[in-house]
CSV table of C-alpha atoms and ligand atoms in Angstrom, one decimal:
chain,number,residue,atom,x,y,z
A,1,MET,CA,-0.1,0.3,0.4
A,2,THR,CA,2.1,3.3,-0.7
A,3,ALA,CA,0.4,6.2,1.5
A,4,VAL,CA,-1.6,9.0,0.0
A,5,HIS,CA,0.4,11.5,1.8
A,6,ALA,CA,4.2,12.0,3.7
A,7,PRO,CA,4.0,9.0,5.8
A,8,VAL,CA,6.3,10.5,8.5
A,9,GLY,CA,5.4,12.7,11.7
A,10,GLY,CA,6.5,15.4,13.1
A,11,PRO,CA,6.4,19.1,13.1
A,12,GLN,CA,7.0,18.7,9.2
A,13,LEU,CA,3.8,17.5,8.1
A,14,GLU,CA,1.5,20.5,6.4
A,15,GLN,CA,-0.1,21.9,9.5
A,16,VAL,CA,-3.8,21.8,7.8
A,17,ARG,CA,-6.9,20.3,8.9
A,18,ARG,CA,-8.2,18.1,5.9
A,19,LEU,CA,-10.6,15.8,4.9
A,20,ILE,CA,-10.7,14.1,1.5
A,21,THR,CA,-12.9,10.9,2.3
A,22,GLU,CA,-15.4,10.6,4.5
A,23,VAL,CA,-15.4,9.5,7.9
A,24,PRO,CA,-13.9,6.9,8.7
A,25,GLY,CA,-12.6,6.2,5.2
A,26,PRO,CA,-12.3,3.0,3.1
A,27,ARG,CA,-9.3,1.9,4.1
A,28,SER,CA,-9.4,2.1,8.4
A,29,ARG,CA,-13.1,0.6,7.6
A,30,GLU,CA,-10.9,-1.5,5.8
A,31,ILE,CA,-9.0,-2.6,8.8
A,32,ALA,CA,-12.3,-2.2,11.5
A,33,GLN,CA,-13.1,-4.9,9.7
A,34,ARG,CA,-10.2,-6.9,10.4
A,35,ARG,CA,-9.7,-5.5,13.4
A,36,GLY,CA,-13.4,-7.2,14.2
A,37,ALA,CA,-12.6,-10.8,13.2
A,38,ALA,CA,-9.4,-9.9,15.4
A,39,LEU,CA,-9.6,-8.0,19.2
A,40,PRO,CA,-11.4,-7.7,21.6
A,41,THR,CA,-15.3,-5.7,21.7
A,42,GLY,CA,-14.0,-4.3,25.4
A,43,LEU,CA,-11.6,-3.0,23.3
A,44,THR,CA,-12.8,-0.1,22.2
A,45,SER,CA,-11.4,3.2,20.3
A,46,ALA,CA,-13.1,6.7,21.0
A,47,VAL,CA,-12.7,6.8,16.9
A,48,GLY,CA,-13.2,4.4,14.0
A,49,VAL,CA,-10.3,5.9,11.6
A,50,TYR,CA,-6.6,4.8,11.6
A,51,ALA,CA,-3.7,6.5,12.7
A,52,ALA,CA,-0.7,6.9,9.6
A,53,ALA,CA,1.6,10.0,11.3
A,54,ALA,CA,0.7,12.4,13.5
A,55,GLY,CA,3.1,16.1,14.4
A,56,GLY,CA,2.6,19.9,15.8
A,57,GLY,CA,-1.2,19.9,15.8
A,58,VAL,CA,-2.6,17.2,13.1
A,59,LEU,CA,-3.0,13.5,12.3
A,60,LEU,CA,-2.7,12.1,9.6
A,61,ASP,CA,-5.1,9.1,9.1
A,62,VAL,CA,-4.6,5.6,6.3
A,63,ASP,CA,-6.8,7.7,4.2
A,64,GLY,CA,-5.2,10.7,3.7
A,65,ASN,CA,-7.0,12.6,5.8
A,66,SER,CA,-5.5,14.9,8.6
A,67,PHE,CA,-7.7,15.9,11.7
A,68,ILE,CA,-6.7,18.8,14.3
A,69,ASP,CA,-5.7,17.2,17.9
A,70,PHE,CA,-6.8,18.1,20.9
A,71,GLY,CA,-6.2,15.3,22.1
A,72,SER,CA,-2.7,14.8,22.1
A,73,GLY,CA,-3.2,10.7,22.8
A,74,ILE,CA,-5.1,11.1,25.8
A,75,ALA,CA,-2.4,13.8,27.3
A,76,VAL,CA,0.8,11.6,26.5
A,77,THR,CA,2.9,13.6,23.2
A,78,THR,CA,2.3,17.3,25.4
A,79,VAL,CA,6.3,18.5,23.0
A,80,GLY,CA,4.0,17.4,20.1
A,81,ASN,CA,3.9,14.0,18.1
A,82,SER,CA,7.2,12.3,17.1
A,83,ALA,CA,9.0,15.9,18.2
A,84,PRO,CA,12.3,15.8,16.8
A,85,ARG,CA,14.5,15.7,20.3
A,86,VAL,CA,12.7,12.7,21.3
A,87,VAL,CA,12.4,10.7,18.3
A,88,GLU,CA,16.3,11.6,18.0
A,89,ARG,CA,17.2,10.4,21.1
A,90,ALA,CA,15.1,7.7,20.9
A,91,ARG,CA,16.5,6.0,17.9
A,92,GLU,CA,19.7,6.3,18.5
A,93,GLN,CA,19.1,4.8,21.1
A,94,LEU,CA,17.8,2.0,19.7
A,95,GLY,CA,20.5,1.7,17.5
A,96,LYS,CA,22.4,0.9,21.3
A,97,PHE,CA,20.5,-1.7,22.5
A,98,THR,CA,16.6,-1.5,23.0
A,99,HIS,CA,16.9,-3.0,26.9
A,100,THR,CA,19.1,-5.6,29.2
A,101,CYS,CA,17.0,-5.0,31.8
A,102,PHE,CA,17.5,-2.5,34.1
A,103,LEU,CA,17.8,-4.9,37.3
A,104,ALA,CA,20.8,-7.1,35.6
A,105,THR,CA,22.5,-4.3,33.9
A,106,PRO,CA,22.1,-0.5,34.7
A,107,TYR,CA,22.3,2.6,32.4
A,108,GLU,CA,23.2,6.2,32.6
A,109,SER,CA,19.9,7.3,31.3
A,110,TYR,CA,18.1,6.1,34.0
A,111,VAL,CA,19.4,7.8,36.3
A,112,GLU,CA,19.8,11.2,34.1
A,113,VAL,CA,15.9,11.0,33.7
A,114,ALA,CA,16.0,10.5,38.4
A,115,GLU,CA,18.0,12.8,38.6
A,116,THR,CA,16.1,15.8,36.1
A,117,LEU,CA,12.3,14.5,38.0
A,118,ASN,CA,14.4,15.1,42.3
A,119,ARG,CA,15.4,18.4,40.2
A,120,LEU,CA,11.8,19.7,39.1
A,121,THR,CA,8.9,18.1,41.7
A,122,PRO,CA,8.4,20.8,44.4
A,123,GLY,CA,10.1,21.3,47.4
A,124,ASP,CA,13.9,21.0,48.0
A,125,HIS,CA,14.5,18.1,50.4
A,126,GLU,CA,16.2,15.5,49.8
A,127,LYS,CA,14.6,12.7,46.8
A,128,ARG,CA,14.8,10.2,45.0
A,129,THR,CA,13.0,8.2,41.7
A,130,ALA,CA,12.0,4.6,40.0
A,131,LEU,CA,10.5,4.1,36.8
A,132,PHE,CA,8.2,2.9,35.6
A,133,ASN,CA,5.9,1.5,32.7
A,134,THR,CA,2.3,2.9,33.6
A,135,GLY,CA,0.1,4.9,35.3
A,136,SER,CA,-0.8,2.2,37.4
A,137,GLU,CA,2.3,0.2,37.7
A,138,ALA,CA,3.2,4.2,38.9
A,139,VAL,CA,0.8,4.7,41.4
A,140,GLU,CA,0.4,0.5,42.6
A,141,ASN,CA,4.6,0.4,43.8
A,142,ALA,CA,3.9,5.0,45.1
A,143,VAL,CA,0.7,2.4,48.2
A,144,LYS,CA,3.9,-0.2,48.6
A,145,TYR,CA,6.3,2.7,49.2
A,146,ALA,CA,3.7,4.4,51.4
A,147,ARG,CA,3.2,0.9,53.1
A,148,ALA,CA,6.2,-0.2,53.7
A,149,ALA,CA,7.9,3.7,55.5
A,150,THR,CA,4.4,3.5,57.0
A,151,GLY,CA,3.8,0.1,57.9
A,152,ARG,CA,0.0,0.8,57.6
A,153,PRO,CA,-2.5,-0.7,55.2
A,154,ALA,CA,-4.7,1.9,54.2
A,155,VAL,CA,-5.7,3.9,50.9
A,156,VAL,CA,-7.9,6.4,51.1
A,157,THR,CA,-8.6,8.2,47.7
A,158,PHE,CA,-10.7,10.9,46.6
A,159,ASP,CA,-14.5,10.4,44.8
A,160,ASN,CA,-14.1,11.4,41.0
A,161,ALA,CA,-9.9,9.5,41.6
A,162,PHE,CA,-8.7,7.8,37.8
A,163,HIS,CA,-5.8,5.9,39.4
A,164,GLY,CA,-5.4,2.9,36.3
A,165,ARG,CA,-6.7,-0.6,35.7
A,166,SER,CA,-4.3,-2.6,38.2
A,167,LEU,CA,-5.9,-4.2,40.4
A,168,LEU,CA,-5.4,-2.1,43.2
A,169,THR,CA,-5.9,1.5,41.1
A,170,MET,CA,-9.3,0.0,39.8
A,171,SER,CA,-10.1,-1.0,43.8
A,172,MET,CA,-8.9,3.0,44.0
A,173,THR,CA,-11.3,4.6,41.0
A,174,ALA,CA,-14.2,6.2,41.8
A,175,LYS,CA,-16.8,4.9,39.0
A,176,ALA,CA,-18.3,1.2,38.1
A,177,ALA,CA,-19.1,2.1,35.2
A,178,PRO,CA,-16.9,1.0,32.9
A,179,TYR,CA,-13.7,0.8,35.2
A,180,LYS,CA,-14.8,-1.9,37.6
A,181,ALA,CA,-18.4,-3.1,36.4
A,182,GLY,CA,-17.6,-7.3,36.4
A,183,PHE,CA,-14.1,-7.2,37.4
A,184,GLY,CA,-14.2,-7.5,40.9
A,185,PRO,CA,-13.7,-8.6,43.9
A,186,PHE,CA,-11.8,-5.5,45.0
A,187,ALA,CA,-8.3,-4.9,47.0
A,188,PRO,CA,-8.9,-3.9,50.3
A,189,GLU,CA,-7.7,-1.0,52.2
A,190,VAL,CA,-9.4,1.2,50.4
A,191,TYR,CA,-11.7,4.5,51.0
A,192,ARG,CA,-13.2,7.2,49.9
A,193,ALA,CA,-13.7,10.5,51.2
A,194,PRO,CA,-15.3,13.8,48.5
A,195,MET,CA,-13.4,15.8,46.0
A,196,ALA,CA,-14.6,19.6,47.3
A,197,TYR,CA,-15.5,20.1,43.7
A,198,PRO,CA,-17.2,23.3,43.3
A,199,TYR,CA,-19.9,23.5,40.7
A,200,ARG,CA,-21.4,19.9,42.2
A,201,TRP,CA,-20.9,21.0,46.1
A,202,PRO,CA,-24.0,20.7,47.5
A,203,SER,CA,-24.1,24.0,49.1
A,204,GLY,CA,-22.6,25.7,46.7
A,205,PRO,CA,-19.2,26.3,45.6
A,206,GLU,CA,-17.7,28.6,48.6
A,207,ASN,CA,-19.3,26.0,50.8
A,208,ALA,CA,-17.2,22.8,49.4
A,209,ALA,CA,-13.6,23.0,50.6
A,210,ASP,CA,-14.4,23.7,54.4
A,211,GLU,CA,-16.7,20.8,54.1
A,212,ALA,CA,-15.4,18.3,51.9
A,213,PHE,CA,-12.4,18.5,54.2
A,214,THR,CA,-14.2,18.2,57.2
A,215,ALA,CA,-15.7,15.2,55.6
A,216,PHE,CA,-11.4,13.9,54.8
A,217,ARG,CA,-10.9,14.7,58.5
A,218,ASP,CA,-13.5,12.2,60.1
A,219,LEU,CA,-13.2,10.0,57.8
A,220,ILE,CA,-9.7,9.5,58.6
A,221,ASP,CA,-9.7,10.2,62.0
A,222,VAL,CA,-13.6,9.0,62.9
A,223,GLN,CA,-13.8,6.7,59.9
A,224,ILE,CA,-11.0,4.9,59.4
A,225,GLY,CA,-8.6,5.7,62.3
A,226,ALA,CA,-5.2,8.0,60.7
A,227,GLY,CA,-3.1,5.0,62.4
A,228,VAL,CA,-4.0,2.5,59.7
A,229,VAL,CA,-3.9,4.8,57.0
A,230,ALA,CA,-0.6,5.1,55.0
A,231,CYS,CA,-1.7,7.5,52.7
A,232,VAL,CA,-3.8,9.5,51.2
A,233,ILE,CA,-3.8,9.9,47.2
A,234,VAL,CA,-5.8,13.0,44.9
A,235,GLU,CA,-4.9,14.3,41.5
A,236,PRO,CA,-4.3,17.5,41.9
A,237,ILE,CA,-6.3,17.8,39.2
A,238,GLN,CA,-9.3,15.5,38.4
A,239,GLY,CA,-8.4,13.9,35.0
A,240,GLU,CA,-11.0,11.4,33.6
A,241,GLY,CA,-12.8,13.3,36.3
A,242,GLY,CA,-13.8,15.8,33.9
A,243,PHE,CA,-11.1,18.3,34.8
A,244,ILE,CA,-12.4,18.9,37.9
A,245,VAL,CA,-10.0,21.7,40.4
A,246,PRO,CA,-10.2,20.9,43.9
A,247,ALA,CA,-11.0,24.0,45.9
A,248,PRO,CA,-8.6,26.7,46.7
A,249,GLY,CA,-6.9,25.6,49.8
A,250,PHE,CA,-8.3,21.8,50.2
A,251,LEU,CA,-5.5,20.1,49.3
A,252,ALA,CA,-3.5,22.3,51.3
A,253,ARG,CA,-5.9,21.6,54.5
A,254,VAL,CA,-5.2,17.7,53.1
A,255,ALA,CA,-1.7,17.8,52.5
A,256,ASP,CA,-0.9,20.0,55.8
A,257,PHE,CA,-3.7,16.9,58.2
A,258,CYS,CA,-1.6,14.4,56.7
A,259,ARG,CA,1.6,15.6,57.5
A,260,GLU,CA,-0.2,15.9,61.5
A,261,ARG,CA,-0.4,12.1,61.4
A,262,GLY,CA,2.2,10.9,59.8
A,263,ILE,CA,0.2,10.1,57.0
A,264,VAL,CA,2.2,10.1,53.0
A,265,PHE,CA,0.6,12.2,50.2
A,266,VAL,CA,0.8,11.6,47.3
A,267,ALA,CA,0.1,13.4,43.9
A,268,ASP,CA,-1.0,12.1,41.4
A,269,GLU,CA,0.1,14.1,38.0
A,270,VAL,CA,0.2,11.6,35.2
A,271,GLN,CA,-1.8,13.3,33.2
A,272,ALA,CA,-1.6,16.7,34.7
A,273,GLY,CA,2.3,16.9,35.7
A,274,ILE,CA,5.0,16.9,32.9
A,275,GLY,CA,3.7,20.8,32.0
A,276,ARG,CA,0.4,19.8,30.3
A,277,THR,CA,-1.0,22.7,33.0
A,278,GLY,CA,1.4,25.5,32.6
A,279,ALA,CA,3.5,24.6,35.6
A,280,TRP,CA,5.7,21.8,36.0
A,281,PHE,CA,3.1,19.6,38.8
A,282,ALA,CA,0.3,20.7,39.0
A,283,SER,CA,0.5,20.4,42.2
A,284,GLU,CA,2.7,23.4,41.8
A,285,HIS,CA,-0.7,26.3,41.6
A,286,GLU,CA,-1.4,25.2,45.4
A,287,GLY,CA,2.4,25.5,46.9
A,288,LEU,CA,1.5,22.0,47.4
A,289,VAL,CA,5.3,20.3,48.4
A,290,PRO,CA,3.7,16.2,48.3
A,291,ASP,CA,5.8,13.5,50.1
A,292,LEU,CA,5.5,11.6,46.7
A,293,VAL,CA,4.6,12.6,43.3
A,294,VAL,CA,3.5,10.1,40.0
A,295,THR,CA,4.3,10.6,36.8
A,296,ALA,CA,3.6,9.2,33.5
A,297,LYS,CA,1.6,10.1,30.4
A,298,GLY,CA,3.3,13.3,29.5
A,299,LEU,CA,6.9,12.2,30.7
A,300,ALA,CA,8.0,10.2,27.5
A,301,GLY,CA,6.3,11.1,25.0
A,302,GLY,CA,4.2,9.2,24.2
A,303,LEU,CA,7.0,5.9,24.9
A,304,PRO,CA,6.2,4.3,28.1
A,305,LEU,CA,7.5,5.5,31.2
A,306,ALA,CA,6.0,6.1,34.2
A,307,ALA,CA,7.6,7.6,37.9
A,308,VAL,CA,7.2,7.3,41.1
A,309,THR,CA,9.8,10.6,43.1
A,310,GLY,CA,9.4,11.4,46.4
A,311,ARG,CA,11.6,12.2,49.8
A,312,ALA,CA,14.2,9.8,50.3
A,313,ASP,CA,13.7,8.6,53.5
A,314,ILE,CA,10.1,7.1,52.7
A,315,MET,CA,11.9,5.6,48.6
A,316,ASP,CA,14.5,4.1,51.0
A,317,ALA,CA,12.2,2.2,52.8
A,318,ALA,CA,11.2,-0.5,50.0
A,319,HIS,CA,12.9,-3.1,50.7
A,320,ALA,CA,16.1,-4.3,48.4
A,321,GLY,CA,14.2,-6.6,45.5
A,322,GLY,CA,10.9,-5.0,46.6
A,323,ILE,CA,10.3,-3.0,43.6
A,324,GLY,CA,10.9,-3.1,39.9
A,325,GLY,CA,10.0,-4.9,36.7
A,326,THR,CA,11.5,-6.1,33.8
A,327,TYR,CA,11.0,-3.8,31.2
A,328,SER,CA,10.8,-0.5,34.2
A,329,GLY,CA,12.9,1.8,32.7
A,330,ASN,CA,13.8,1.2,29.7
A,331,PRO,CA,16.4,2.7,28.2
A,332,ALA,CA,14.7,3.5,24.7
A,333,ALA,CA,11.6,5.1,26.5
A,334,CYS,CA,14.3,7.1,29.2
A,335,GLU,CA,15.8,9.2,25.8
A,336,ALA,CA,12.8,9.9,25.4
A,337,ALA,CA,11.8,11.3,28.7
A,338,LEU,CA,15.2,13.1,28.3
A,339,GLY,CA,14.5,14.7,25.1
A,340,VAL,CA,10.5,14.9,26.5
A,341,PHE,CA,12.5,17.8,29.3
A,342,GLU,CA,14.7,19.3,26.9
A,343,THR,CA,11.9,19.8,24.3
A,344,ILE,CA,9.8,21.4,27.6
A,345,GLU,CA,12.4,23.8,28.8
A,346,GLN,CA,13.8,24.9,25.5
A,347,ASP,CA,11.1,25.4,23.5
A,348,ASN,CA,9.7,27.3,26.2
A,349,LEU,CA,6.6,25.2,26.9
A,350,LEU,CA,5.7,25.7,30.0
A,351,GLU,CA,4.3,29.5,28.8
A,352,ARG,CA,3.4,28.4,26.2
A,353,ALA,CA,0.2,25.7,28.3
A,354,ARG,CA,-0.3,29.1,29.9
A,355,VAL,CA,-1.7,30.9,26.8
A,356,ILE,CA,-3.1,28.2,24.9
A,357,GLY,CA,-5.2,28.1,27.7
A,358,ASP,CA,-6.0,31.8,27.5
A,359,ILE,CA,-7.2,31.2,24.0
A,360,MET,CA,-8.8,28.5,25.2
A,361,THR,CA,-10.6,30.0,28.0
A,362,ARG,CA,-11.9,31.9,25.9
A,363,HIS,CA,-12.9,30.5,22.7
A,364,LEU,CA,-15.3,28.5,25.2
A,365,ARG,CA,-16.3,31.3,27.0
A,366,GLU,CA,-17.9,32.7,23.2
A,367,ILE,CA,-19.3,29.3,23.1
A,368,ALA,CA,-20.5,29.4,27.2
A,369,ALA,CA,-22.3,33.0,25.8
A,370,GLU,CA,-24.5,31.4,23.2
A,371,HIS,CA,-25.3,28.1,24.5
A,372,PRO,CA,-27.0,27.4,28.1
A,373,ILE,CA,-26.2,24.1,27.7
A,374,VAL,CA,-22.7,24.9,28.9
A,375,GLY,CA,-22.1,25.0,33.3
A,376,GLU,CA,-19.1,25.1,33.6
A,377,ILE,CA,-14.6,26.4,32.3
A,378,ARG,CA,-12.8,25.1,34.5
A,379,GLY,CA,-9.3,23.7,33.9
A,380,ARG,CA,-5.4,25.7,34.5
A,381,GLY,CA,-3.0,25.6,31.3
A,382,ALA,CA,-4.1,23.2,28.5
A,383,MET,CA,-5.6,21.0,30.5
A,384,VAL,CA,-9.1,22.9,30.1
A,385,ALA,CA,-12.1,21.7,30.1
A,386,VAL,CA,-16.2,22.3,29.6
A,387,GLU,CA,-19.1,20.9,31.9
A,388,LEU,CA,-22.7,19.9,29.5
A,389,VAL,CA,-25.9,20.3,31.4
A,390,GLU,CA,-29.7,20.0,30.3
A,391,PRO,CA,-30.5,24.0,30.2
A,392,ASP,CA,-31.4,25.6,33.6
A,393,SER,CA,-30.4,23.0,35.6
A,394,ASP,CA,-26.5,21.3,36.3
A,395,THR,CA,-28.6,17.8,35.4
A,396,PRO,CA,-25.8,15.8,33.3
A,397,ASN,CA,-25.5,16.4,29.8
A,398,ARG,CA,-24.4,13.3,29.1
A,399,ASP,CA,-26.3,13.4,25.2
A,400,ALA,CA,-25.1,16.8,23.5
A,401,VAL,CA,-20.9,15.6,25.1
A,402,ALA,CA,-22.1,12.0,22.8
A,403,ALA,CA,-23.3,14.5,19.8
A,404,ILE,CA,-20.5,17.0,19.9
A,405,ASN,CA,-17.5,15.0,19.7
A,406,ARG,CA,-19.6,13.0,16.9
A,407,ASP,CA,-19.8,16.0,15.3
A,408,CYS,CA,-16.5,17.2,15.9
A,409,VAL,CA,-15.3,13.8,14.0
A,410,GLN,CA,-16.5,14.1,11.4
A,411,HIS,CA,-15.1,18.0,10.7
A,412,GLY,CA,-11.7,16.9,11.3
A,413,LEU,CA,-10.9,18.0,15.0
A,414,LEU,CA,-9.8,14.9,17.7
A,415,THR,CA,-11.7,15.7,20.5
A,416,LEU,CA,-12.2,13.2,24.2
A,417,THR,CA,-14.7,12.9,27.0
A,418,ALA,CA,-14.3,13.0,30.0
A,419,GLY,CA,-16.4,13.2,33.3
A,420,THR,CA,-17.8,10.8,36.2
A,421,PHE,CA,-20.6,11.8,34.8
A,422,GLY,CA,-20.2,11.7,30.8
A,423,ASN,CA,-21.0,14.8,30.0
A,424,VAL,CA,-17.5,16.5,30.3
A,425,LEU,CA,-15.5,17.8,26.4
A,426,ARG,CA,-11.5,17.7,28.0
A,427,PHE,CA,-9.5,19.2,26.0
A,428,LEU,CA,-5.8,18.4,25.6
A,429,PRO,CA,-4.1,20.1,22.5
A,430,PRO,CA,-0.3,18.7,21.6
A,431,LEU,CA,2.3,22.4,23.2
A,432,SER,CA,3.3,22.5,19.3
A,433,ILE,CA,0.2,23.0,17.9
A,434,SER,CA,0.0,26.8,16.7
A,435,ASP,CA,-2.5,29.3,16.9
A,436,ASP,CA,-4.1,29.3,13.6
A,437,LEU,CA,-5.3,25.3,14.2
A,438,LEU,CA,-6.4,25.9,17.4
A,439,ASP,CA,-8.7,28.9,16.3
A,440,GLU,CA,-10.0,26.7,14.0
A,441,GLY,CA,-10.6,23.5,16.1
A,442,PHE,CA,-12.9,25.5,17.8
A,443,GLU,CA,-14.3,27.3,14.6
A,444,ILE,CA,-15.0,23.3,14.3
A,445,LEU,CA,-16.8,22.9,18.0
A,446,ARG,CA,-18.5,25.9,17.8
A,447,ALA,CA,-20.0,24.8,15.2
A,448,ALA,CA,-20.4,21.2,16.7
A,449,PHE,CA,-22.3,23.1,20.1
A,450,ALA,CA,-24.6,25.4,17.2
A,451,ALA,CA,-26.1,21.6,14.5
A,452,LEU,CA,-27.3,20.4,18.6
B,1,PLP,C1,-3.8,7.6,33.1
B,1,PLP,C2,-3.8,8.4,34.6
B,1,PLP,C3,-3.5,7.0,35.1
B,1,PLP,C4,-3.8,5.3,34.1
B,1,PLP,O1,-2.5,5.7,33.4
B,1,PLP,P1,-1.5,4.0,32.9
B,1,PLP,O2,-1.5,4.1,32.0
B,1,PLP,O3,-3.5,3.9,31.5
B,1,PLP,O4,-1.8,2.9,33.3
B,1,PLP,C5,-3.3,7.1,36.3
B,1,PLP,N1,-3.8,9.0,37.3
B,1,PLP,C6,-4.2,9.3,36.6
B,1,PLP,C7,-4.5,10.4,37.1
B,1,PLP,C8,-4.7,9.1,35.1
B,1,PLP,O5,-4.9,10.2,34.3
């Protein structure tokens, strides 16, 4: 098969939206048919088009259609898809060795990734970093470190939380469908506290921080007993839950409470971390200094890599040989992560994330002014979402989100949904996208709202 357009990704890919077939096109439909016979039905994809190349702010499909990318492969290709420094470093590494297993024969790039994360994560205390493959795996290991350091079993998570799909992280996740239904029994010693979700706080957003904190405190002090709690883990901006920014001050009080009780405070920065919000870590916006920080998605530009970074005394509590994995900290993924750090630093992408956030928020405000189904616009930096409701109420409007999402794909814009109630559209463009493509993407979104 010959490609319709250059099959090479990265920024050299022509930065246009262009539909030359119906969506999905014939070639995508052909692959989908093979997929139907080869893959289980429970493994779904958000769109029916198959990728051929991606870069800058676009994704090219196998039929030659070029889509504007507002999803970054779910917050992964923050520096752009096939970003040059990521590709060059990974390619060079693949030509040297693909794997030795860090547990068997170590290599320098792993150490350099750890040094960099130790430097960049909040706080100037002594830190250590261990690498893993996925967000779920890193969250599991954060719990292992917290349990080893405290000798306590319990894990406290929050409403709307998403921490992964493995047994423990699925147990920590706050949404039955689709993540948990039918997959129990779940891991024990996982407790759930209310999240200070301003838009949906029953007595009003102004009370969210106080009342949620009181409930959180009582859960631990009264119901569980602080003496058995190993860690409290929270997404500083809840991703899958719908880009919920906790009420100001709530997380700082949670962190202080943990410090007073000897509970390890863990920030799950898997979705919000590594520059996405206009800071290296979303924790910084609230002045938080977590004991442990978990990163993954944006860390290696699309190669599988995840990390737990935290206080040396906690990280050193796990016994020798107790932590690791065959593929953890793969050398090409480590090189890719170093390429991500360079790209963010040298291309000034933290600033770019803030500018993109301002552009997105401006467009969304214009849409909200015309459409009473917009309940709330929220997020930080290039991590912005709208929550859709029935007009003049706060009843979640899942159907509108599904319809708009479909309409956008049909017109060449890739968007993602989220939300505990499935009624949130989330926008996570790569930071390499141009202003023109951003504006064009929001014109498509605006038309999709109008077409409802
Ligand atoms: C995606 C995600 C995870 C799980 O990461 P995987 O790599 O899919 O295992 C954990 N926490 C948060 C906040 C996430 O967004």
